[in-house]
Every structure is written in C-alpha cells, then in structure tokens.
C-alpha cells in the first residue's frame, strides 16, 4: 500500500484551491498522488516550498542510482489550461535558459525538475544594481527564445498562441469598458488596452517560444548557468510580450523620483539588449498593465489601489505615445 504524504494546511495552495470545487477535489487527491509519485520515481521528499497558489512543490532527491546526489524539485500542479504547456515548453528548451525537465506524469500534472542552487531570485538580489539585473534577465530571455518551435501540424502537445490568449483578454477589456465605473476608472484605457491586445500579436515580426510569466521571482541563481527560469506559461508569439514583468518588478520604477525617465531608460535598455523596438516593448507594457487593472477592479476591494494602477497605465501610454 502506498503511503500518502501530509500536505500542511499552511501552504498557499491549500487556501487558494480550497475556494472552489475542482481545487478542493485536487487537494483531496494530492496526498495520495504525492505518495504514488514518491514511489514511482524513487524520491526522498523534503519540506514543501511555501509558495505557489495552484501547485505543490518540494525539494527532492532520488533514493538511489546515478542521479541520487542531484538536487531536484517535484512539482504537482492543479490541472488548468495555463499549466498544460509547462512540460512541453520545458522539453523544447531542454535546459537552454530554463530548468531541465527530468520526468513528467501528464495524468497527475507532475514534473520532476532541476533544482536551482542556491536559488536566489533575481528580484531579491538587491546587492546587484537594477540595470545589471535587467541585463541578466535579458540574457535568460535570449536563451529561451532560441528554442525551436514545433512545425505546424506536428505531433504532440499544441502550444497556446499568444494571439488567442490576448483576444480573450481584449474581449474582457471591451466588456468592462462598457460598464459604469466610479470616477477615477479610465474606461478609455480599457478600450486602448483591448485594441493593443488584439493588434500587437498580429504585427509581430517573428514568433518565439515565450516564457509567459517572466517576472524576476521566476529567475533564480543556479550552478549550471548563472541564472535559470522557472514556472513558465509557454506560448508562441511576439518576443516583446515577455519583457514587461521584468521591467516592472526589478525594484519598483513607479516608486522612483522620476518614473517616466526610469521606465524610458529600462525599456530602451532591455530592448537594446535583445534587438527589439523600444516602442513596441512600451506598447506591450500598456497592454499588459491594463490587463492587470482588469483583474484588480473586479477582484481587489481597494478601489484607490485600482485607480493608482490606472494612473500607472496612463503614464505608460503617454510614454508609448498612445
């Protein structure tokens, strides 16, 4: 009989997944799934990582064999559309810019991954100047974007297309722009964001394998390479899409004495490192920030915070000349 693994109630995924029926069902099955995976892959589990709203992860090592000394991570994800492309994307990268995928169980959405050691987040490397961290992030993106995309019609999992994803967001923006909002919520920005979300993917000069969630918390120090990406949401699409979370979350440019100047400098810096048009990077910044505002005005009970985010989106639109 397989011994189940205790899942601490304090983990963020327990609180988040407990909010809806499919999440609760996944949580109920999780202890037994972990026991099965431990036995199937011959793993020794350590304490789980306190992070991740829809996945469980823990450092592990193999019990025996030639790879017994190698530090790994076991990650089990609640099945949802964004999660389905993670393993195929990691397989395509094959260690270029991202952690290696050692094993995958599609039925359980379980991934056995290379562990980043020491694993310091790019966003928390405060002893490194912001510009230098941005360049480190750009270096990782350059590696990620070299992965070959599957040929159209090729066998295997289909990677989501950026245009399909952003079209859904655009529809949401248009619907919410038509609602009545308190003073301070600029519905014109919703309309602007919707137009960008529809138009930008189709005007890209090339398609690459995108990380999809390239914030500095998903870039860690490692042994094999100075920095490696984790937790991707792979898509195929415009490379300029990937940059905004990096630019926004290495420190806080909006908290600077001169936010427009800092943002103009940062977008020019990363665009120059990667051979992209700075104005295109800025246009995607507007689109992605508006998409975040869409979530905030519905999910966040703090209206003042949502209005503050709208002002940031307006600043970005002015910077992009929109």
PDB file of C-alpha atoms in Angstrom:
ATOM      1  CA  UNK A   1       0.000   0.000   0.000  1.00  0.00           C
ATOM      2  CA  UNK A   2       1.335   3.444  -0.986  1.00  0.00           C
ATOM      3  CA  UNK A   3       1.865   5.801   1.956  1.00  0.00           C
ATOM      4  CA  UNK A   4       0.297   9.201   1.361  1.00  0.00           C
ATOM      5  CA  UNK A   5       2.184  12.438   2.034  1.00  0.00           C
ATOM      6  CA  UNK A   6       0.882  15.005   4.510  1.00  0.00           C
ATOM      7  CA  UNK A   7       0.059  18.372   2.948  1.00  0.00           C
ATOM      8  CA  UNK A   8       0.434  21.208   5.513  1.00  0.00           C
ATOM      9  CA  UNK A   9      -2.670  23.363   5.822  1.00  0.00           C
ATOM     10  CA  UNK A  10      -0.453  26.473   5.919  1.00  0.00           C
ATOM     11  CA  UNK A  11       0.580  26.164   2.250  1.00  0.00           C
ATOM     12  CA  UNK A  12      -0.809  28.917  -0.019  1.00  0.00           C
ATOM     13  CA  UNK A  13      -2.177  26.335  -2.456  1.00  0.00           C
ATOM     14  CA  UNK A  14      -4.409  24.886   0.283  1.00  0.00           C
ATOM     15  CA  UNK A  15      -6.119  28.222   0.911  1.00  0.00           C
ATOM     16  CA  UNK A  16      -6.388  29.146  -2.767  1.00  0.00           C
ATOM     17  CA  UNK A  17      -7.535  25.768  -4.078  1.00  0.00           C
ATOM     18  CA  UNK A  18      -9.984  25.405  -1.215  1.00  0.00           C
ATOM     19  CA  UNK A  19     -12.021  28.268  -2.673  1.00  0.00           C
ATOM     20  CA  UNK A  20     -13.593  26.226  -5.494  1.00  0.00           C
ATOM     21  CA  UNK A  21     -14.864  22.706  -6.081  1.00  0.00           C
ATOM     22  CA  UNK A  22     -12.253  21.497  -8.583  1.00  0.00           C
ATOM     23  CA  UNK A  23      -9.499  22.821  -6.328  1.00  0.00           C
ATOM     24  CA  UNK A  24     -10.893  21.016  -3.297  1.00  0.00           C
ATOM     25  CA  UNK A  25     -11.119  17.798  -5.294  1.00  0.00           C
ATOM     26  CA  UNK A  26      -7.465  18.193  -6.319  1.00  0.00           C
ATOM     27  CA  UNK A  27      -6.421  18.840  -2.711  1.00  0.00           C
ATOM     28  CA  UNK A  28      -8.235  15.712  -1.557  1.00  0.00           C
ATOM     29  CA  UNK A  29      -6.316  13.601  -4.079  1.00  0.00           C
ATOM     30  CA  UNK A  30      -2.959  15.337  -3.546  1.00  0.00           C
ATOM     31  CA  UNK A  31      -1.593  13.339  -0.540  1.00  0.00           C
ATOM     32  CA  UNK A  32      -2.109  10.016  -2.318  1.00  0.00           C
ATOM     33  CA  UNK A  33      -0.732  11.398  -5.597  1.00  0.00           C
ATOM     34  CA  UNK A  34       2.428  12.520  -3.822  1.00  0.00           C
ATOM     35  CA  UNK A  35       2.857   9.090  -2.279  1.00  0.00           C
ATOM     36  CA  UNK A  36       2.475   7.442  -5.685  1.00  0.00           C
ATOM     37  CA  UNK A  37       4.982   9.791  -7.292  1.00  0.00           C
ATOM     38  CA  UNK A  38       7.460   9.282  -4.466  1.00  0.00           C
ATOM     39  CA  UNK A  39       7.300   5.532  -5.019  1.00  0.00           C
ATOM     40  CA  UNK A  40       7.238   5.652  -8.840  1.00  0.00           C
ATOM     41  CA  UNK A  41      10.262   7.927  -9.161  1.00  0.00           C
ATOM     42  CA  UNK A  42      12.083   6.688  -6.048  1.00  0.00           C
ATOM     43  CA  UNK A  43      12.206  10.049  -4.303  1.00  0.00           C
ATOM     44  CA  UNK A  44      13.138  11.331  -0.869  1.00  0.00           C
ATOM     45  CA  UNK A  45      10.948  14.365  -0.163  1.00  0.00           C
ATOM     46  CA  UNK A  46      11.947  17.386   1.900  1.00  0.00           C
ATOM     47  CA  UNK A  47       9.620  20.018   3.378  1.00  0.00           C
ATOM     48  CA  UNK A  48       7.394  21.639   0.717  1.00  0.00           C
ATOM     49  CA  UNK A  49       8.154  25.104  -0.604  1.00  0.00           C
ATOM     50  CA  UNK A  50       5.883  27.786   0.870  1.00  0.00           C
ATOM     51  CA  UNK A  51       4.712  29.340  -2.383  1.00  0.00           C
ATOM     52  CA  UNK A  52       2.519  28.728  -5.380  1.00  0.00           C
ATOM     53  CA  UNK A  53      -1.233  29.312  -5.326  1.00  0.00           C
ATOM     54  CA  UNK A  54      -2.203  26.392  -7.564  1.00  0.00           C
ATOM     55  CA  UNK A  55       0.694  23.955  -7.240  1.00  0.00           C
ATOM     56  CA  UNK A  56       2.575  21.949  -4.613  1.00  0.00           C
ATOM     57  CA  UNK A  57       6.383  21.802  -4.836  1.00  0.00           C
ATOM     58  CA  UNK A  58       9.190  20.437  -2.686  1.00  0.00           C
ATOM     59  CA  UNK A  59      12.942  19.808  -2.918  1.00  0.00           C
ATOM     60  CA  UNK A  60      13.630  16.113  -3.527  1.00  0.00           C
ATOM     61  CA  UNK A  61      16.457  13.693  -4.280  1.00  0.00           C
ATOM     62  CA  UNK A  62      16.364  10.229  -5.784  1.00  0.00           C
ATOM     63  CA  UNK A  63      16.733   7.447  -3.230  1.00  0.00           C
ATOM     64  CA  UNK A  64      19.321   5.556  -5.299  1.00  0.00           C
ATOM     65  CA  UNK A  65      21.014   5.336  -8.673  1.00  0.00           C
ATOM     66  CA  UNK A  66      23.486   7.509 -10.583  1.00  0.00           C
ATOM     67  CA  UNK A  67      21.450  10.684 -10.048  1.00  0.00           C
ATOM     68  CA  UNK A  68      20.928  10.228  -6.313  1.00  0.00           C
ATOM     69  CA  UNK A  69      23.087  13.219  -5.383  1.00  0.00           C
ATOM     70  CA  UNK A  70      21.426  15.642  -7.806  1.00  0.00           C
ATOM     71  CA  UNK A  71      19.108  18.208  -6.197  1.00  0.00           C
ATOM     72  CA  UNK A  72      15.670  18.171  -7.837  1.00  0.00           C
ATOM     73  CA  UNK A  73      12.204  19.642  -7.324  1.00  0.00           C
ATOM     74  CA  UNK A  74       8.913  17.763  -7.510  1.00  0.00           C
ATOM     75  CA  UNK A  75       6.080  19.997  -8.679  1.00  0.00           C
ATOM     76  CA  UNK A  76       2.445  18.900  -8.883  1.00  0.00           C
ATOM     77  CA  UNK A  77       0.002  21.363 -10.413  1.00  0.00           C
ATOM     78  CA  UNK A  78      -3.756  21.695 -10.268  1.00  0.00           C
ATOM     79  CA  UNK A  79      -4.838  20.877 -13.853  1.00  0.00           C
ATOM     80  CA  UNK A  80      -5.855  24.032 -15.715  1.00  0.00           C
ATOM     81  CA  UNK A  81      -5.172  25.345 -19.242  1.00  0.00           C
ATOM     82  CA  UNK A  82      -2.173  27.527 -18.320  1.00  0.00           C
ATOM     83  CA  UNK A  83      -0.412  24.545 -16.724  1.00  0.00           C
ATOM     84  CA  UNK A  84      -0.719  22.152 -19.649  1.00  0.00           C
ATOM     85  CA  UNK A  85       2.030  23.762 -21.738  1.00  0.00           C
ATOM     86  CA  UNK A  86       4.679  23.878 -18.984  1.00  0.00           C
ATOM     87  CA  UNK A  87       6.161  20.413 -19.563  1.00  0.00           C
ATOM     88  CA  UNK A  88       6.135  20.638 -23.400  1.00  0.00           C
ATOM     89  CA  UNK A  89       7.785  24.060 -23.185  1.00  0.00           C
ATOM     90  CA  UNK A  90      10.488  22.850 -20.810  1.00  0.00           C
ATOM     91  CA  UNK A  91      11.125  19.877 -23.100  1.00  0.00           C
ATOM     92  CA  UNK A  92      11.621  22.232 -26.062  1.00  0.00           C
ATOM     93  CA  UNK A  93      14.025  24.427 -24.090  1.00  0.00           C
ATOM     94  CA  UNK A  94      15.957  21.341 -22.932  1.00  0.00           C
ATOM     95  CA  UNK A  95      17.840  23.370 -20.338  1.00  0.00           C
ATOM     96  CA  UNK A  96      18.507  26.458 -22.503  1.00  0.00           C
ATOM     97  CA  UNK A  97      17.603  29.322 -20.192  1.00  0.00           C
ATOM     98  CA  UNK A  98      15.230  27.223 -18.081  1.00  0.00           C
ATOM     99  CA  UNK A  99      15.447  24.368 -15.606  1.00  0.00           C
ATOM    100  CA  UNK A 100      15.650  20.890 -17.114  1.00  0.00           C
ATOM    101  CA  UNK A 101      12.641  18.587 -17.083  1.00  0.00           C
ATOM    102  CA  UNK A 102      13.757  15.178 -15.777  1.00  0.00           C
ATOM    103  CA  UNK A 103      10.394  13.396 -15.789  1.00  0.00           C
ATOM    104  CA  UNK A 104       6.739  14.184 -16.421  1.00  0.00           C
ATOM    105  CA  UNK A 105       3.482  12.475 -15.480  1.00  0.00           C
ATOM    106  CA  UNK A 106       0.720  14.041 -17.568  1.00  0.00           C
ATOM    107  CA  UNK A 107      -2.130  12.316 -15.718  1.00  0.00           C
ATOM    108  CA  UNK A 108      -1.101  13.863 -12.395  1.00  0.00           C
ATOM    109  CA  UNK A 109       0.402  17.043 -13.904  1.00  0.00           C
ATOM    110  CA  UNK A 110       3.622  16.190 -12.037  1.00  0.00           C
ATOM    111  CA  UNK A 111       7.038  17.471 -13.082  1.00  0.00           C
ATOM    112  CA  UNK A 112      10.426  16.365 -11.775  1.00  0.00           C
ATOM    113  CA  UNK A 113      12.683  19.360 -12.314  1.00  0.00           C
ATOM    114  CA  UNK A 114      16.261  20.506 -11.956  1.00  0.00           C
ATOM    115  CA  UNK A 115      16.641  22.426  -8.696  1.00  0.00           C
ATOM    116  CA  UNK A 116      18.277  25.849  -8.796  1.00  0.00           C
ATOM    117  CA  UNK A 117      21.005  26.108  -6.150  1.00  0.00           C
ATOM    118  CA  UNK A 118      21.413  28.475  -4.351  1.00  0.00           C
ATOM    119  CA  UNK A 119      18.146  29.626  -5.913  1.00  0.00           C
ATOM    120  CA  UNK A 120      18.230  33.354  -5.126  1.00  0.00           C
ATOM    121  CA  UNK A 121      15.528  35.252  -7.002  1.00  0.00           C
ATOM    122  CA  UNK A 122      16.640  37.926  -9.462  1.00  0.00           C
ATOM    123  CA  UNK A 123      14.181  40.322  -7.857  1.00  0.00           C
ATOM    124  CA  UNK A 124      15.712  39.788  -4.406  1.00  0.00           C
ATOM    125  CA  UNK A 125      19.340  40.227  -5.479  1.00  0.00           C
ATOM    126  CA  UNK A 126      19.377  43.721  -4.018  1.00  0.00           C
ATOM    127  CA  UNK A 127      23.174  43.898  -3.922  1.00  0.00           C
ATOM    128  CA  UNK A 128      23.170  43.890  -7.729  1.00  0.00           C
ATOM    129  CA  UNK A 129      22.271  47.201  -9.449  1.00  0.00           C
ATOM    130  CA  UNK A 130      18.879  47.245 -11.164  1.00  0.00           C
ATOM    131  CA  UNK A 131      20.336  47.756 -14.648  1.00  0.00           C
ATOM    132  CA  UNK A 132      22.622  44.770 -14.187  1.00  0.00           C
ATOM    133  CA  UNK A 133      19.708  42.599 -13.088  1.00  0.00           C
ATOM    134  CA  UNK A 134      17.727  43.685 -16.133  1.00  0.00           C
ATOM    135  CA  UNK A 135      20.623  42.645 -18.361  1.00  0.00           C
ATOM    136  CA  UNK A 136      20.819  39.273 -16.582  1.00  0.00           C
ATOM    137  CA  UNK A 137      17.112  38.795 -17.257  1.00  0.00           C
ATOM    138  CA  UNK A 138      17.559  39.754 -20.904  1.00  0.00           C
ATOM    139  CA  UNK A 139      20.340  37.169 -21.202  1.00  0.00           C
ATOM    140  CA  UNK A 140      17.969  34.447 -19.979  1.00  0.00           C
ATOM    141  CA  UNK A 141      15.249  35.533 -22.399  1.00  0.00           C
ATOM    142  CA  UNK A 142      17.726  35.433 -25.274  1.00  0.00           C
ATOM    143  CA  UNK A 143      18.423  31.789 -24.460  1.00  0.00           C
ATOM    144  CA  UNK A 144      14.740  30.934 -24.108  1.00  0.00           C
ATOM    145  CA  UNK A 145      13.854  32.481 -27.444  1.00  0.00           C
ATOM    146  CA  UNK A 146      16.366  30.307 -29.328  1.00  0.00           C
ATOM    147  CA  UNK A 147      14.271  27.162 -28.778  1.00  0.00           C
ATOM    148  CA  UNK A 148      12.869  25.676 -31.993  1.00  0.00           C
ATOM    149  CA  UNK A 149       9.101  25.977 -32.328  1.00  0.00           C
ATOM    150  CA  UNK A 150       7.189  22.851 -33.377  1.00  0.00           C
ATOM    151  CA  UNK A 151       6.237  22.835 -37.044  1.00  0.00           C
ATOM    152  CA  UNK A 152       2.546  23.493 -37.783  1.00  0.00           C
ATOM    153  CA  UNK A 153       0.645  20.226 -37.632  1.00  0.00           C
ATOM    154  CA  UNK A 154       3.449  18.413 -35.819  1.00  0.00           C
ATOM    155  CA  UNK A 155       2.501  15.615 -33.450  1.00  0.00           C
ATOM    156  CA  UNK A 156       2.493  16.257 -29.729  1.00  0.00           C
ATOM    157  CA  UNK A 157       1.018  18.904 -27.426  1.00  0.00           C
ATOM    158  CA  UNK A 158      -0.072  22.136 -29.076  1.00  0.00           C
ATOM    159  CA  UNK A 159       1.430  25.286 -27.567  1.00  0.00           C
ATOM    160  CA  UNK A 160      -1.057  28.113 -26.996  1.00  0.00           C
ATOM    161  CA  UNK A 161      -0.791  31.048 -29.368  1.00  0.00           C
ATOM    162  CA  UNK A 162      -0.347  34.484 -27.815  1.00  0.00           C
ATOM    163  CA  UNK A 163      -2.981  35.969 -30.148  1.00  0.00           C
ATOM    164  CA  UNK A 164      -5.619  33.533 -28.883  1.00  0.00           C
ATOM    165  CA  UNK A 165      -4.829  34.327 -25.249  1.00  0.00           C
ATOM    166  CA  UNK A 166      -4.799  38.104 -25.673  1.00  0.00           C
ATOM    167  CA  UNK A 167      -8.003  38.033 -27.748  1.00  0.00           C
ATOM    168  CA  UNK A 168      -9.773  36.653 -24.671  1.00  0.00           C
ATOM    169  CA  UNK A 169      -8.307  39.440 -22.550  1.00  0.00           C
ATOM    170  CA  UNK A 170      -9.365  42.008 -25.159  1.00  0.00           C
ATOM    171  CA  UNK A 171     -12.953  40.783 -25.028  1.00  0.00           C
ATOM    172  CA  UNK A 172     -12.901  41.136 -21.260  1.00  0.00           C
ATOM    173  CA  UNK A 173     -11.497  44.674 -21.552  1.00  0.00           C
ATOM    174  CA  UNK A 174     -14.223  45.680 -24.003  1.00  0.00           C
ATOM    175  CA  UNK A 175     -16.951  44.235 -21.784  1.00  0.00           C
ATOM    176  CA  UNK A 176     -15.651  46.048 -18.726  1.00  0.00           C
ATOM    177  CA  UNK A 177     -15.169  49.308 -20.632  1.00  0.00           C
ATOM    178  CA  UNK A 178     -18.929  49.278 -21.266  1.00  0.00           C
ATOM    179  CA  UNK A 179     -19.774  49.129 -17.540  1.00  0.00           C
ATOM    180  CA  UNK A 180     -20.406  52.132 -15.327  1.00  0.00           C
ATOM    181  CA  UNK A 181     -17.457  52.835 -13.039  1.00  0.00           C
ATOM    182  CA  UNK A 182     -16.685  55.340 -10.270  1.00  0.00           C
ATOM    183  CA  UNK A 183     -14.778  58.496 -11.136  1.00  0.00           C
ATOM    184  CA  UNK A 184     -11.087  57.695 -11.500  1.00  0.00           C
ATOM    185  CA  UNK A 185     -11.537  54.495 -13.511  1.00  0.00           C
ATOM    186  CA  UNK A 186     -10.482  55.495 -17.030  1.00  0.00           C
ATOM    187  CA  UNK A 187     -12.537  53.286 -19.341  1.00  0.00           C
ATOM    188  CA  UNK A 188     -10.733  54.803 -22.302  1.00  0.00           C
ATOM    189  CA  UNK A 189      -7.659  52.895 -21.141  1.00  0.00           C
ATOM    190  CA  UNK A 190      -9.680  49.668 -21.235  1.00  0.00           C
ATOM    191  CA  UNK A 191     -10.524  50.385 -24.869  1.00  0.00           C
ATOM    192  CA  UNK A 192      -6.904  51.259 -25.651  1.00  0.00           C
ATOM    193  CA  UNK A 193      -5.692  48.082 -23.969  1.00  0.00           C
ATOM    194  CA  UNK A 194      -8.245  45.974 -25.841  1.00  0.00           C
ATOM    195  CA  UNK A 195      -7.057  47.361 -29.166  1.00  0.00           C
ATOM    196  CA  UNK A 196      -3.420  46.668 -28.330  1.00  0.00           C
ATOM    197  CA  UNK A 197      -4.199  43.148 -27.117  1.00  0.00           C
ATOM    198  CA  UNK A 198      -5.903  42.416 -30.441  1.00  0.00           C
ATOM    199  CA  UNK A 199      -3.440  44.163 -32.766  1.00  0.00           C
ATOM    200  CA  UNK A 200       0.048  43.624 -31.338  1.00  0.00           C
ATOM    201  CA  UNK A 201       0.280  39.821 -31.757  1.00  0.00           C
ATOM    202  CA  UNK A 202      -0.563  40.019 -35.457  1.00  0.00           C
ATOM    203  CA  UNK A 203       2.020  42.703 -36.219  1.00  0.00           C
ATOM    204  CA  UNK A 204       4.997  40.889 -34.706  1.00  0.00           C
ATOM    205  CA  UNK A 205       7.964  40.368 -36.983  1.00  0.00           C
ATOM    206  CA  UNK A 206       8.637  36.892 -35.608  1.00  0.00           C
ATOM    207  CA  UNK A 207       7.358  34.255 -33.221  1.00  0.00           C
ATOM    208  CA  UNK A 208       9.357  32.663 -30.412  1.00  0.00           C
ATOM    209  CA  UNK A 209       8.691  30.292 -27.539  1.00  0.00           C
ATOM    210  CA  UNK A 210       7.655  32.745 -24.820  1.00  0.00           C
ATOM    211  CA  UNK A 211       8.172  32.187 -21.112  1.00  0.00           C
ATOM    212  CA  UNK A 212       4.806  33.817 -20.487  1.00  0.00           C
ATOM    213  CA  UNK A 213       5.395  34.902 -16.868  1.00  0.00           C
ATOM    214  CA  UNK A 214       8.912  36.326 -16.864  1.00  0.00           C
ATOM    215  CA  UNK A 215       8.851  38.167 -13.554  1.00  0.00           C
ATOM    216  CA  UNK A 216      12.117  38.367 -11.553  1.00  0.00           C
ATOM    217  CA  UNK A 217      10.765  35.936  -8.960  1.00  0.00           C
ATOM    218  CA  UNK A 218      10.837  33.280 -11.684  1.00  0.00           C
ATOM    219  CA  UNK A 219      14.551  33.753 -12.454  1.00  0.00           C
ATOM    220  CA  UNK A 220      16.899  32.041  -9.989  1.00  0.00           C
ATOM    221  CA  UNK A 221      20.627  31.658  -9.449  1.00  0.00           C
ATOM    222  CA  UNK A 222      21.876  28.186 -10.364  1.00  0.00           C
ATOM    223  CA  UNK A 223      25.025  26.095 -10.709  1.00  0.00           C
ATOM    224  CA  UNK A 224      24.771  25.047 -14.349  1.00  0.00           C
ATOM    225  CA  UNK A 225      24.140  28.604 -15.539  1.00  0.00           C
ATOM    226  CA  UNK A 226      24.294  31.894 -13.618  1.00  0.00           C
ATOM    227  CA  UNK A 227      20.507  32.297 -13.927  1.00  0.00           C
ATOM    228  CA  UNK A 228      17.687  29.953 -14.955  1.00  0.00           C
ATOM    229  CA  UNK A 229      13.953  30.495 -15.451  1.00  0.00           C
ATOM    230  CA  UNK A 230      11.270  28.516 -13.623  1.00  0.00           C
ATOM    231  CA  UNK A 231       7.448  28.334 -13.656  1.00  0.00           C
ATOM    232  CA  UNK A 232       6.850  29.203 -17.317  1.00  0.00           C
ATOM    233  CA  UNK A 233       3.483  29.591 -19.017  1.00  0.00           C
ATOM    234  CA  UNK A 234       4.776  28.801 -22.509  1.00  0.00           C
ATOM    235  CA  UNK A 235       3.152  30.291 -25.602  1.00  0.00           C
ATOM    236  CA  UNK A 236       4.262  31.022 -29.128  1.00  0.00           C
ATOM    237  CA  UNK A 237       4.258  34.691 -30.044  1.00  0.00           C
ATOM    238  CA  UNK A 238       5.847  38.149 -30.104  1.00  0.00           C
ATOM    239  CA  UNK A 239       9.077  38.304 -28.039  1.00  0.00           C
ATOM    240  CA  UNK A 240       8.313  41.870 -26.904  1.00  0.00           C
ATOM    241  CA  UNK A 241       5.432  40.444 -24.847  1.00  0.00           C
ATOM    242  CA  UNK A 242       7.779  38.782 -22.338  1.00  0.00           C
ATOM    243  CA  UNK A 243       9.563  41.899 -21.072  1.00  0.00           C
ATOM    244  CA  UNK A 244       7.089  43.919 -19.010  1.00  0.00           C
ATOM    245  CA  UNK A 245       7.100  41.882 -15.746  1.00  0.00           C
ATOM    246  CA  UNK A 246      10.908  42.069 -15.696  1.00  0.00           C
ATOM    247  CA  UNK A 247      10.954  45.833 -16.277  1.00  0.00           C
ATOM    248  CA  UNK A 248       8.222  46.495 -13.715  1.00  0.00           C
ATOM    249  CA  UNK A 249       9.303  44.183 -10.893  1.00  0.00           C
ATOM    250  CA  UNK A 250      13.070  44.688 -10.620  1.00  0.00           C
ATOM    251  CA  UNK A 251      12.647  47.204  -7.808  1.00  0.00           C
ATOM    252  CA  UNK A 252       9.641  49.461  -8.450  1.00  0.00           C
ATOM    253  CA  UNK A 253      10.064  52.011 -11.247  1.00  0.00           C
ATOM    254  CA  UNK A 254       6.816  53.732 -10.255  1.00  0.00           C
ATOM    255  CA  UNK A 255       8.293  54.483  -6.811  1.00  0.00           C
ATOM    256  CA  UNK A 256      11.288  56.291  -8.335  1.00  0.00           C
ATOM    257  CA  UNK A 257      11.663  60.065  -8.218  1.00  0.00           C
ATOM    258  CA  UNK A 258      11.120  60.212 -11.997  1.00  0.00           C
ATOM    259  CA  UNK A 259       9.042  57.191 -13.098  1.00  0.00           C
ATOM    260  CA  UNK A 260       8.742  58.218 -16.784  1.00  0.00           C
ATOM    261  CA  UNK A 261      12.503  58.661 -17.034  1.00  0.00           C
ATOM    262  CA  UNK A 262      13.241  55.354 -15.313  1.00  0.00           C
ATOM    263  CA  UNK A 263      10.737  53.467 -17.465  1.00  0.00           C
ATOM    264  CA  UNK A 264      12.021  55.064 -20.668  1.00  0.00           C
ATOM    265  CA  UNK A 265      15.562  54.053 -19.719  1.00  0.00           C
ATOM    266  CA  UNK A 266      14.635  50.500 -18.706  1.00  0.00           C
ATOM    267  CA  UNK A 267      12.554  49.731 -21.782  1.00  0.00           C
ATOM    268  CA  UNK A 268      15.309  51.109 -24.021  1.00  0.00           C
ATOM    269  CA  UNK A 269      17.926  49.066 -22.148  1.00  0.00           C
ATOM    270  CA  UNK A 270      16.204  45.681 -22.413  1.00  0.00           C
ATOM    271  CA  UNK A 271      15.027  46.336 -25.960  1.00  0.00           C
ATOM    272  CA  UNK A 272      18.587  47.208 -26.974  1.00  0.00           C
ATOM    273  CA  UNK A 273      19.965  44.069 -25.331  1.00  0.00           C
ATOM    274  CA  UNK A 274      17.521  41.912 -27.279  1.00  0.00           C
ATOM    275  CA  UNK A 275      17.347  43.751 -30.600  1.00  0.00           C
ATOM    276  CA  UNK A 276      13.732  44.871 -30.157  1.00  0.00           C
ATOM    277  CA  UNK A 277      11.902  48.129 -30.848  1.00  0.00           C
ATOM    278  CA  UNK A 278      11.591  50.059 -27.538  1.00  0.00           C
ATOM    279  CA  UNK A 279       8.223  51.495 -28.588  1.00  0.00           C
ATOM    280  CA  UNK A 280       6.880  48.003 -29.164  1.00  0.00           C
ATOM    281  CA  UNK A 281       8.090  46.953 -25.719  1.00  0.00           C
ATOM    282  CA  UNK A 282       6.306  50.008 -24.276  1.00  0.00           C
ATOM    283  CA  UNK A 283       3.086  49.230 -26.159  1.00  0.00           C
ATOM    284  CA  UNK A 284       3.078  45.727 -24.686  1.00  0.00           C
ATOM    285  CA  UNK A 285       3.694  47.282 -21.266  1.00  0.00           C
ATOM    286  CA  UNK A 286       0.476  49.279 -21.670  1.00  0.00           C
ATOM    287  CA  UNK A 287      -1.477  46.232 -22.842  1.00  0.00           C
ATOM    288  CA  UNK A 288      -0.253  44.005 -20.027  1.00  0.00           C
ATOM    289  CA  UNK A 289      -0.713  46.647 -17.326  1.00  0.00           C
ATOM    290  CA  UNK A 290      -4.280  47.268 -18.494  1.00  0.00           C
ATOM    291  CA  UNK A 291      -4.893  43.503 -18.338  1.00  0.00           C
ATOM    292  CA  UNK A 292      -3.726  43.577 -14.708  1.00  0.00           C
ATOM    293  CA  UNK A 293      -6.012  46.536 -13.961  1.00  0.00           C
ATOM    294  CA  UNK A 294      -8.924  44.499 -15.357  1.00  0.00           C
ATOM    295  CA  UNK A 295      -8.272  41.903 -12.682  1.00  0.00           C
ATOM    296  CA  UNK A 296      -7.775  44.500  -9.951  1.00  0.00           C
ATOM    297  CA  UNK A 297     -11.009  46.441 -10.456  1.00  0.00           C
ATOM    298  CA  UNK A 298     -13.052  43.248 -10.072  1.00  0.00           C
ATOM    299  CA  UNK A 299     -11.067  41.167  -7.569  1.00  0.00           C
ATOM    300  CA  UNK A 300      -9.447  43.847  -5.394  1.00  0.00           C
ATOM    301  CA  UNK A 301     -11.712  45.546  -2.859  1.00  0.00           C
ATOM    302  CA  UNK A 302      -9.376  48.559  -2.652  1.00  0.00           C
ATOM    303  CA  UNK A 303     -10.711  50.987  -5.278  1.00  0.00           C
ATOM    304  CA  UNK A 304      -7.953  53.513  -4.554  1.00  0.00           C
ATOM    305  CA  UNK A 305      -5.357  50.892  -5.467  1.00  0.00           C
ATOM    306  CA  UNK A 306      -7.118  50.185  -8.767  1.00  0.00           C
ATOM    307  CA  UNK A 307      -7.216  53.906  -9.540  1.00  0.00           C
ATOM    308  CA  UNK A 308      -3.479  54.083  -8.790  1.00  0.00           C
ATOM    309  CA  UNK A 309      -2.872  51.254 -11.255  1.00  0.00           C
ATOM    310  CA  UNK A 310      -4.919  53.140 -13.862  1.00  0.00           C
ATOM    311  CA  UNK A 311      -2.663  56.170 -13.406  1.00  0.00           C
ATOM    312  CA  UNK A 312       0.363  53.950 -13.962  1.00  0.00           C
ATOM    313  CA  UNK A 313      -1.225  52.608 -17.152  1.00  0.00           C
ATOM    314  CA  UNK A 314      -1.828  56.183 -18.345  1.00  0.00           C
ATOM    315  CA  UNK A 315       1.819  57.046 -17.660  1.00  0.00           C
ATOM    316  CA  UNK A 316       2.881  54.045 -19.755  1.00  0.00           C
ATOM    317  CA  UNK A 317       0.504  55.017 -22.557  1.00  0.00           C
ATOM    318  CA  UNK A 318       1.990  58.520 -22.628  1.00  0.00           C
ATOM    319  CA  UNK A 319       5.496  57.030 -22.723  1.00  0.00           C
ATOM    320  CA  UNK A 320       4.476  54.829 -25.665  1.00  0.00           C
ATOM    321  CA  UNK A 321       2.900  57.794 -27.469  1.00  0.00           C
ATOM    322  CA  UNK A 322      -0.562  56.202 -27.369  1.00  0.00           C
TER     323      UNK A 322
END
